[in-house]
CSV table of C-alpha atoms and ligand atoms in Angstrom, one decimal:
chain,number,residue,atom,x,y,z
C,299,MET,CA,44.6,41.0,29.7
C,300,THR,CA,42.8,38.0,28.7
C,301,GLN,CA,45.0,35.3,27.1
C,302,THR,CA,43.0,32.7,25.0
C,303,LEU,CA,44.7,29.3,25.1
C,304,VAL,CA,44.1,27.5,21.7
C,305,GLU,CA,44.7,23.4,22.4
C,306,GLU,CA,45.7,21.8,19.2
C,307,GLN,CA,44.3,18.5,18.8
C,308,THR,CA,47.2,16.0,18.5
C,309,VAL,CA,45.4,12.5,19.2
C,310,LYS,CA,42.1,11.6,17.7
C,311,SER,CA,41.7,8.2,19.6
C,312,ARG,CA,43.8,5.6,21.7
C,313,HIS,CA,42.8,3.1,19.2
C,314,ARG,CA,44.3,5.0,16.4
C,315,VAL,CA,47.6,5.9,18.0
C,316,ARG,CA,48.0,2.0,19.1
C,317,THR,CA,47.1,0.7,15.7
C,318,TYR,CA,48.2,3.3,13.1
C,319,GLY,CA,50.8,5.3,15.3
C,320,GLU,CA,48.6,8.4,14.5
C,321,VAL,CA,49.8,11.4,16.5
C,322,PHE,CA,49.9,14.8,15.2
C,323,THR,CA,52.9,17.2,15.4
C,324,PRO,CA,52.0,20.5,16.5
C,325,ARG,CA,52.3,23.6,14.3
C,326,HIS,CA,54.9,24.9,16.2
C,327,LEU,CA,57.1,21.8,15.7
C,328,VAL,CA,56.2,21.5,12.1
C,329,ASP,CA,57.5,25.4,11.5
C,330,LEU,CA,60.9,24.5,13.6
C,331,MET,CA,61.4,21.6,11.5
C,332,LEU,CA,60.6,23.5,8.1
C,333,ASP,CA,62.9,26.3,9.1
C,334,LEU,CA,65.6,23.5,8.8
C,335,VAL,CA,64.9,23.3,5.2
C,336,ARG,CA,64.3,27.0,4.4
C,337,ASP,CA,66.4,26.9,1.2
C,338,GLU,CA,64.6,24.3,-0.2
C,339,VAL,CA,61.1,25.4,0.6
C,340,GLU,CA,61.2,28.9,0.1
C,341,SER,CA,64.5,30.9,-0.2
C,342,GLY,CA,67.0,28.9,-2.4
C,343,PRO,CA,67.3,28.7,-6.2
C,344,ASP,CA,64.4,26.8,-8.0
C,345,PHE,CA,62.6,26.5,-4.7
C,346,VAL,CA,59.2,26.5,-6.4
C,347,ASP,CA,60.2,23.1,-8.0
C,348,LYS,CA,61.9,21.3,-4.9
C,349,THR,CA,59.9,18.4,-4.3
C,350,PHE,CA,58.6,17.1,-0.9
C,351,LEU,CA,56.9,13.7,-0.2
C,352,GLU,CA,55.1,13.1,3.5
C,353,PRO,CA,55.4,9.4,3.6
C,354,SER,CA,52.4,9.7,6.3
C,355,ALA,CA,50.8,12.3,5.9
C,356,GLY,CA,48.0,12.5,8.6
C,357,ASP,CA,45.7,15.3,8.1
C,358,GLY,CA,48.2,17.3,5.9
C,359,ASN,CA,50.2,19.6,8.3
C,360,PHE,CA,53.3,19.3,7.0
C,361,LEU,CA,52.1,19.4,3.5
C,362,ALA,CA,50.0,22.7,4.0
C,363,ALA,CA,52.6,24.4,5.9
C,364,ILE,CA,55.2,23.6,3.0
C,365,LEU,CA,52.7,25.1,0.7
C,366,ARG,CA,52.1,27.9,2.4
C,367,ARG,CA,56.0,29.0,2.7
C,368,LYS,CA,56.3,28.3,-1.1
C,369,LEU,CA,53.2,30.7,-1.7
C,370,ARG,CA,54.4,33.1,0.5
C,371,ALA,CA,58.0,33.1,-1.1
C,372,ILE,CA,56.1,33.3,-4.6
C,373,GLU,CA,54.7,36.5,-3.5
C,374,GLN,CA,57.9,38.2,-2.4
C,375,ARG,CA,59.9,36.8,-5.4
C,376,TYR,CA,57.8,36.6,-8.6
C,377,PRO,CA,56.0,39.3,-10.4
C,378,THR,CA,52.0,39.4,-10.1
C,379,ALA,CA,51.4,37.9,-13.4
C,380,LYS,CA,53.4,34.7,-12.4
C,381,TRP,CA,51.6,33.9,-9.0
C,382,SER,CA,48.7,31.5,-10.7
C,383,GLN,CA,51.2,29.7,-12.5
C,384,GLU,CA,53.9,29.4,-10.1
C,385,SER,CA,51.3,28.9,-7.1
C,386,LEU,CA,50.5,25.7,-9.4
C,387,PHE,CA,54.2,24.7,-9.9
C,388,ALA,CA,54.3,24.9,-6.1
C,389,ILE,CA,51.2,22.3,-5.6
C,390,ALA,CA,52.9,20.0,-8.0
C,391,SER,CA,56.2,19.8,-6.1
C,392,ILE,CA,54.4,18.3,-2.8
C,393,TYR,CA,53.4,14.8,-2.7
C,394,GLY,CA,52.1,12.4,0.6
C,395,VAL,CA,50.7,9.3,1.1
C,396,GLU,CA,48.5,8.6,3.7
C,397,LEU,CA,46.6,5.2,5.0
C,398,LEU,CA,43.7,6.5,6.7
C,399,GLU,CA,40.6,7.7,4.4
C,400,ASP,CA,39.6,10.2,6.7
C,401,ASN,CA,43.1,11.8,7.5
C,402,HIS,CA,43.7,11.4,3.4
C,403,GLN,CA,40.5,13.8,2.6
C,404,GLU,CA,41.3,16.2,5.0
C,405,ALA,CA,45.2,16.4,4.0
C,406,LYS,CA,43.6,17.1,0.4
C,407,ALA,CA,41.3,20.1,1.7
C,408,VAL,CA,43.9,21.8,3.8
C,409,MET,CA,46.1,21.9,0.5
C,410,LEU,CA,43.2,23.4,-1.5
C,411,ALA,CA,42.5,25.5,1.3
C,412,GLU,CA,45.8,27.0,1.3
C,413,PHE,CA,45.8,27.4,-2.2
C,414,LEU,CA,42.3,29.3,-2.6
C,415,SER,CA,43.0,31.4,0.6
C,416,PHE,CA,46.0,32.7,-1.0
C,417,HIS,CA,44.8,33.6,-4.0
C,418,GLN,CA,41.4,35.0,-2.6
C,419,SER,CA,43.4,37.3,-0.2
C,420,HIS,CA,44.8,38.9,-3.8
C,421,GLY,CA,41.2,39.4,-5.0
C,422,VAL,CA,42.2,36.5,-7.7
C,423,PRO,CA,39.0,34.6,-9.1
C,424,VAL,CA,39.5,31.3,-8.0
C,425,GLY,CA,36.0,29.9,-8.0
C,426,ALA,CA,34.9,26.8,-8.5
C,427,ASP,CA,34.0,27.3,-12.2
C,428,THR,CA,37.7,28.3,-12.7
C,429,ASP,CA,40.2,26.6,-14.3
C,430,LEU,CA,42.9,27.4,-11.6
C,431,TYR,CA,40.5,26.0,-9.1
C,432,HIS,CA,40.1,22.8,-11.1
C,433,ALA,CA,43.8,22.5,-11.8
C,434,ALA,CA,45.1,22.9,-8.2
C,435,GLN,CA,42.1,20.1,-7.3
C,436,PHE,CA,43.5,17.8,-9.8
C,437,LEU,CA,47.0,18.1,-8.9
C,438,ILE,CA,46.3,17.7,-5.3
C,439,ALA,CA,44.1,14.7,-5.5
C,440,THR,CA,46.9,13.3,-8.2
C,441,ASN,CA,49.6,14.0,-5.8
C,442,ILE,CA,48.0,13.0,-2.4
C,443,VAL,CA,47.2,9.3,-2.7
C,444,CYS,CA,45.2,7.2,0.0
C,445,GLY,CA,47.7,4.2,0.3
C,446,ASN,CA,50.2,2.1,2.2
C,447,MET,CA,53.6,3.7,2.0
C,448,LEU,CA,55.4,0.2,3.2
C,449,THR,CA,53.9,-1.6,0.6
C,450,GLY,CA,53.7,1.1,-2.4
C,451,GLN,CA,50.0,0.1,-3.0
C,452,THR,CA,46.6,2.0,-2.7
C,453,LEU,CA,43.7,0.5,-0.4
C,454,THR,CA,42.7,-1.7,-3.4
C,455,GLY,CA,46.0,-3.0,-4.2
C,456,GLN,CA,47.0,-1.0,-7.2
C,457,ASP,CA,50.8,0.1,-7.6
C,458,ILE,CA,50.9,4.0,-6.1
C,459,GLN,CA,51.3,5.9,-9.3
C,460,PHE,CA,52.7,9.4,-9.0
C,461,SER,CA,53.7,11.8,-11.6
C,462,TRP,CA,56.4,14.1,-12.4
C,463,TRP,CA,55.5,17.9,-13.6
C,464,ASN,CA,58.3,18.7,-15.7
C,465,ARG,CA,58.5,22.5,-16.8
C,466,VAL,CA,58.9,22.6,-20.6
C,467,ALA,CA,62.0,24.4,-21.5
C,468,GLY,CA,61.6,27.8,-23.4
C,469,SER,CA,57.8,27.7,-23.0
C,470,PRO,CA,56.7,29.2,-19.4
C,471,GLY,CA,53.6,27.8,-18.0
C,472,LEU,CA,53.6,24.6,-20.1
C,473,VAL,CA,53.9,21.5,-18.1
C,474,HIS,CA,55.0,17.8,-19.4
C,475,ARG,CA,53.1,15.0,-16.9
C,476,GLU,CA,55.6,12.0,-16.6
C,477,PRO,CA,54.1,9.0,-14.4
C,478,PHE,CA,55.8,6.8,-12.1
C,479,THR,CA,55.2,4.1,-9.4
C,480,LEU,CA,56.4,4.8,-6.0
C,481,VAL,CA,57.9,1.5,-6.0
C,482,SER,CA,60.1,2.4,-8.8
C,483,LEU,CA,61.8,4.9,-6.9
C,484,HIS,CA,63.9,2.0,-5.3
C,485,GLY,CA,65.1,1.6,-8.6
C,486,ASP,CA,66.1,-2.1,-7.7
C,487,ALA,CA,64.1,-3.7,-10.2
C,488,ILE,CA,62.8,-3.4,-13.6
C,489,ASP,CA,59.9,-1.3,-14.1
C,490,PHE,CA,57.2,-3.3,-16.3
C,491,THR,CA,54.5,-0.6,-15.8
C,492,THR,CA,52.6,0.4,-18.9
C,493,TYR,CA,52.3,4.4,-18.1
C,494,ASP,CA,49.9,6.5,-19.7
C,495,SER,CA,51.4,9.3,-21.5
C,496,TYR,CA,50.8,12.8,-21.9
C,497,GLN,CA,51.1,16.0,-24.3
C,498,ALA,CA,52.6,19.1,-22.9
C,499,CYS,CA,49.8,21.8,-21.8
C,500,ARG,CA,49.3,24.6,-19.9
C,501,ILE,CA,49.6,23.9,-15.9
C,502,ASP,CA,46.2,25.9,-15.7
C,503,GLU,CA,44.7,23.3,-18.1
C,504,VAL,CA,46.4,20.2,-16.8
C,505,HIS,CA,43.1,18.7,-15.3
C,506,LYS,CA,42.0,18.5,-19.1
C,507,GLU,CA,44.3,15.2,-19.1
C,508,MET,CA,45.6,15.6,-22.8
C,509,ARG,CA,46.7,12.4,-23.5
C,510,ALA,CA,49.7,11.9,-26.3
C,511,ASP,CA,48.3,8.7,-27.8
C,512,VAL,CA,44.9,9.7,-28.7
L,705,SAM,C1,52.5,10.1,13.9
L,705,SAM,S1,51.5,10.3,12.4
L,705,SAM,C2,51.9,11.5,11.6
L,705,SAM,C3,51.3,12.4,11.1
L,705,SAM,C4,51.8,13.6,10.1
L,705,SAM,N1,52.8,13.5,9.4
L,705,SAM,C5,52.0,14.7,11.3
L,705,SAM,O1,53.7,14.7,11.7
L,705,SAM,O2,51.6,15.1,12.1
L,705,SAM,C6,51.5,9.0,11.3
L,705,SAM,C7,50.1,8.8,10.2
L,705,SAM,O3,50.9,8.1,9.4
L,705,SAM,C8,49.9,7.4,8.9
L,705,SAM,N2,50.1,5.9,8.4
L,705,SAM,C9,50.5,4.6,9.5
L,705,SAM,N3,50.8,3.9,8.7
L,705,SAM,C10,50.9,4.0,7.1
L,705,SAM,C11,51.5,3.5,6.2
L,705,SAM,N4,51.9,2.4,6.3
L,705,SAM,N5,51.5,4.2,5.4
L,705,SAM,C12,51.0,5.4,5.2
L,705,SAM,N6,50.7,6.3,6.1
L,705,SAM,C13,50.5,5.6,7.2
L,705,SAM,C14,48.6,7.1,10.1
L,705,SAM,O4,47.5,7.0,9.7
L,705,SAM,C15,49.1,8.6,10.5
L,705,SAM,O5,48.2,9.5,9.9
């Protein structure tokens, strides 16, 4: 019997290890760590909406593994008709910050690939011309930010802004976007940011960015 060993790349270069502390966690360790928070990720009440923030997202290995588990649990616990909506709420619950642009691009790409492959495996149309694709891509781009977790700023010096994606009570499938800055989470200073405000909308149309003030 031939055994094929696939080695995972955990280091890109010595320079990056020294300068940015970049060493990726291997897949089996990611899985062992996520086993410790099974309730929050996949088996407890309201698991779809339990939020996760990866403060040094690297190439997205934790982010994609969290999404994979949430999607698998949605498949097992929700009727088929709810999969599209719930899979978007699952993406909306996962946040990341990453300093290096190439890693940031990879992290977003692996999240989208995970989402697309879930739906493709069930024969759901998710081509680049569908709302499902655009909504997923938009949520990923809004939740996974290129910036510095230590300063709370993007590479161009803006405050990193995230959004809560709140479900609208009594209206399944509707979401209400509520922006906030990363630094505001510390809660020890008055937040003077002027935030955009949004209308509640279907989560699969969230990329249309319907403003409340226009
Ligand atoms: C040890 S790696 C971990 C990557 C991933 N979390 C994993 O476990 O595989 C650290 C990552 O944090 C990023 N990083 C370093 N300093 C950062 C900062 N101040 N803010 C955000 N990301 C940072 C690096 O570019 C690198 O991708």
